[in-house]
N, CA, C and O of each residue as an XYZ file, in Angstrom:
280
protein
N      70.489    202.045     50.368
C      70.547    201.000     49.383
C      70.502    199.633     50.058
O      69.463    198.982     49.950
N      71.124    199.334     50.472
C      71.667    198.155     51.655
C      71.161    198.155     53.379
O      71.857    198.494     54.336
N      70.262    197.843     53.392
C      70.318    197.605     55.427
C      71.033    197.226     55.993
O      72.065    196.963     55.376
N      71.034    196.977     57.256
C      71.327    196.536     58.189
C      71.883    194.694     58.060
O      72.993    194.220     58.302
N      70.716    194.060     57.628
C      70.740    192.827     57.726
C      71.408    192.074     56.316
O      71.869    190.935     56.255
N      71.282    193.295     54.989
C      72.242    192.897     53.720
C      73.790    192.331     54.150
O      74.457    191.304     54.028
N      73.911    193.694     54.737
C      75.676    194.000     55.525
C      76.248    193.032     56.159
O      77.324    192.451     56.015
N      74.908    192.883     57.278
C      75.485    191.305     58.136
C      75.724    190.169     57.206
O      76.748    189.493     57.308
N      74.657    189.892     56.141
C      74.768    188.899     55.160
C      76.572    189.094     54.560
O      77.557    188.443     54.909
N      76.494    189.987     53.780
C      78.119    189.786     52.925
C      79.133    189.942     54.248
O      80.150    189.398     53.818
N      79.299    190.178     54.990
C      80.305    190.218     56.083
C      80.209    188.374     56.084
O      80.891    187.548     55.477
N      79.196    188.232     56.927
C      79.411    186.802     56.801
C      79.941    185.695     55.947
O      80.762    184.806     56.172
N      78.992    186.122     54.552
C      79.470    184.935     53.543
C      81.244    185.396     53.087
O      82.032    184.720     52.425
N      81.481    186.881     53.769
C      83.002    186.774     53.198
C      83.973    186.203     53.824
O      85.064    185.951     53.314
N      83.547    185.886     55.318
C      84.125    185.630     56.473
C      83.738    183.878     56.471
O      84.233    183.120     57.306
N      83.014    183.527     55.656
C      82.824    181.916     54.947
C      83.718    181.658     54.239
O      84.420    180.657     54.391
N      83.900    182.691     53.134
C      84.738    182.743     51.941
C      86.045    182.572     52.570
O      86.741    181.712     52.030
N      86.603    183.230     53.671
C      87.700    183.354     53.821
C      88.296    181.975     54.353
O      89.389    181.540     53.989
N      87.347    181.261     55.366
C      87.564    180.314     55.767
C      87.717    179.223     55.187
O      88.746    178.673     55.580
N      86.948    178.419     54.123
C      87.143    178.244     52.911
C      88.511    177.885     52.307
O      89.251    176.906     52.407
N      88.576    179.310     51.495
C      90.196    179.996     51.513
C      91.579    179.144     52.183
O      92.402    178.296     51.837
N      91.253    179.922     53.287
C      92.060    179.260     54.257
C      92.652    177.328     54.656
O      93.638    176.645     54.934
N      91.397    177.279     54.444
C      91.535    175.482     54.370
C      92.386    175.241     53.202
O      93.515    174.775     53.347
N      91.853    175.566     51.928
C      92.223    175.323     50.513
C      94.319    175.909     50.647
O      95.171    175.336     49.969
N      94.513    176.565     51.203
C      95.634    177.555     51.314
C      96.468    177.079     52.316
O      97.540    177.670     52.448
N      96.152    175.880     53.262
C      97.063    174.710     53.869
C      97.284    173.376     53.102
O      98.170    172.533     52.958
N      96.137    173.602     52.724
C      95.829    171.998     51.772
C      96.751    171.765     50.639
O      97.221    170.668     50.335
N      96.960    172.845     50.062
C      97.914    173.105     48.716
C      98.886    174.214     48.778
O      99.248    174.928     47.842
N      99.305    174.263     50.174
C     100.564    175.044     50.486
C     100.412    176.317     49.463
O     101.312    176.396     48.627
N      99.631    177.088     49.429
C      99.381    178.471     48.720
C     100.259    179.632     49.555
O     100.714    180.668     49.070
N     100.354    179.247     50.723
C     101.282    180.495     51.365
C     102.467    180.248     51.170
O     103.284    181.158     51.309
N     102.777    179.281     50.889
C     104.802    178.899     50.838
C     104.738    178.903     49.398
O     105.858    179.095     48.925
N     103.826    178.760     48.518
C     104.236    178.862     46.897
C     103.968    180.045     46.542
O     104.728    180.447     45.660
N     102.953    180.994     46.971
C     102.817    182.627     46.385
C     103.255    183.337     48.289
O     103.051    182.998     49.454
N     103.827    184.273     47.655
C     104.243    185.183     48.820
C     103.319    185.696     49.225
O     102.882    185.444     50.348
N     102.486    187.017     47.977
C     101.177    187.297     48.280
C     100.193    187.007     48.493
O      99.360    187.867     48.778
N      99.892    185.773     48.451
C      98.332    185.422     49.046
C      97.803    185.814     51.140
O      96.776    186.111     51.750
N      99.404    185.528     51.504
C      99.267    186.215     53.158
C      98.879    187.612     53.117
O      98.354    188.046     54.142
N      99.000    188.242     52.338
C      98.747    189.947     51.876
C      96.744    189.834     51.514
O      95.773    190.478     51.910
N      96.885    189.005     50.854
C      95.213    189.006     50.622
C      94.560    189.041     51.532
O      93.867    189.966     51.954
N      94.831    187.299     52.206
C      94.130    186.780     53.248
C      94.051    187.603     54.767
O      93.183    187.459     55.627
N      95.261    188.519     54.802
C      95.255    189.261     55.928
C      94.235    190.564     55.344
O      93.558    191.158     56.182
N      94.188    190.812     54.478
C      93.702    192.647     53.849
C      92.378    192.427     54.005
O      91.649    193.134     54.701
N      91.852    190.984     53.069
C      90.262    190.649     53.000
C      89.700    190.631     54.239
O      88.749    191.324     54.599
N      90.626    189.390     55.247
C      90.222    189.163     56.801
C      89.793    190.659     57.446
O      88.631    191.018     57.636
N      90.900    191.383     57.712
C      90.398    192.524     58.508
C      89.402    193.752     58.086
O      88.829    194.512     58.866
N      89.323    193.757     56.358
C      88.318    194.133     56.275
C      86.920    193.354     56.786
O      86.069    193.932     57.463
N      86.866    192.627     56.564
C      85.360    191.587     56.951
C      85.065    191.722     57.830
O      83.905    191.992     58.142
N      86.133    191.569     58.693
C      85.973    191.827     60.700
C      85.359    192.826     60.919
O      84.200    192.832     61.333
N      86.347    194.283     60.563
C      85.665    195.621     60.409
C      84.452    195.907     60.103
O      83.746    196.808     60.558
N      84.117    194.808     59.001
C      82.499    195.387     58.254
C      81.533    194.318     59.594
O      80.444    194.665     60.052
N      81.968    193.563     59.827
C      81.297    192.575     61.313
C      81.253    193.337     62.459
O      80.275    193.361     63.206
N      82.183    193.908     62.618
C      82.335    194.807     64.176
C      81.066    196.083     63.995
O      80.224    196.492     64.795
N      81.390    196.481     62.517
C      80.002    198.122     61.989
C      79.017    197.408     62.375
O      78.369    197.509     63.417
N      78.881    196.514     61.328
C      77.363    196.088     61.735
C      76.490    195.866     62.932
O      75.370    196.310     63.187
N      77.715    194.629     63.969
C      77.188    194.911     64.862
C      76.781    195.634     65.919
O      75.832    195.415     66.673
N      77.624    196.580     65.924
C      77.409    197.777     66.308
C      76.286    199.356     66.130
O      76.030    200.338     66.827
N      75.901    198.850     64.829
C      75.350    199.671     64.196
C      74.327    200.064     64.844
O      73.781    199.151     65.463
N      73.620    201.569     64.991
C      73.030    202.140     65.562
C      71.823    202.940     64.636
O      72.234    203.661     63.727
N      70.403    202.829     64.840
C      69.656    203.508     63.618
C      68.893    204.995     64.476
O      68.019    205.599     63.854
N      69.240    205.419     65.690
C      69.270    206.567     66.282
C      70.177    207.490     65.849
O      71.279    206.944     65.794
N      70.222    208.492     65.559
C      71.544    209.626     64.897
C      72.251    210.084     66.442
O      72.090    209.567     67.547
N      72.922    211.027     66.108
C      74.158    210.747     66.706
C      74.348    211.950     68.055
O      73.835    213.069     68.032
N      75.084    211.481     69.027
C      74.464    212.602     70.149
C      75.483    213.645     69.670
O      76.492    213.447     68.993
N      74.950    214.930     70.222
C      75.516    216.493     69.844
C      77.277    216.170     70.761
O      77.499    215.367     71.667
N      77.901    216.789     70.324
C      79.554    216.925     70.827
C      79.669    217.031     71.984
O      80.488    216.327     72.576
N      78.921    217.897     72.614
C      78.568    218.264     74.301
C      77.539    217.902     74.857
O      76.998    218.594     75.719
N      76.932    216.376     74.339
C      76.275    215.470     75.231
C      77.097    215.068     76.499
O      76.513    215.433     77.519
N      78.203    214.465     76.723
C      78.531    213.841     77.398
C      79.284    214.630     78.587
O      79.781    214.142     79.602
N      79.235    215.934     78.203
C      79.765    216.791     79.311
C      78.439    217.003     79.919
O      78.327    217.692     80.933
């Protein structure tokens, strides 16, 4: 459904989004007035990273047999 280069796209713009976020969330003290927003901003962040780290990583060769490396 999605490539390679979709993936990189929303990783990014979420990892925009977050930053964003973040500014807005010092600016108007959002972490000292809602408890949960550190719960968001941490859950969203490390997903994004995660989906940044797949991507770049991502490999379009399949996958070596179990007892390749022996």
């Amino acid at each position: 459904m999605f490539n390679r280069s979709w993936w990189l796209l929303i990783a990014l713009v979420l990892l925009a989004g977050l930053a964003g976020l973040n500014i807005l969330a010092f600016r108007y003290f959002w972490y000292w007035r809602w408890w949960w927003f550190d719960l968001v901003m941490h859950g969203t962040g490390g997903l994004a990273i995660g989906l940044l780290v797949n991507v770049l990583t991502w490999r379009d060769n399949p996958p070596a047999r179990p007892w390749y490396p022996i």
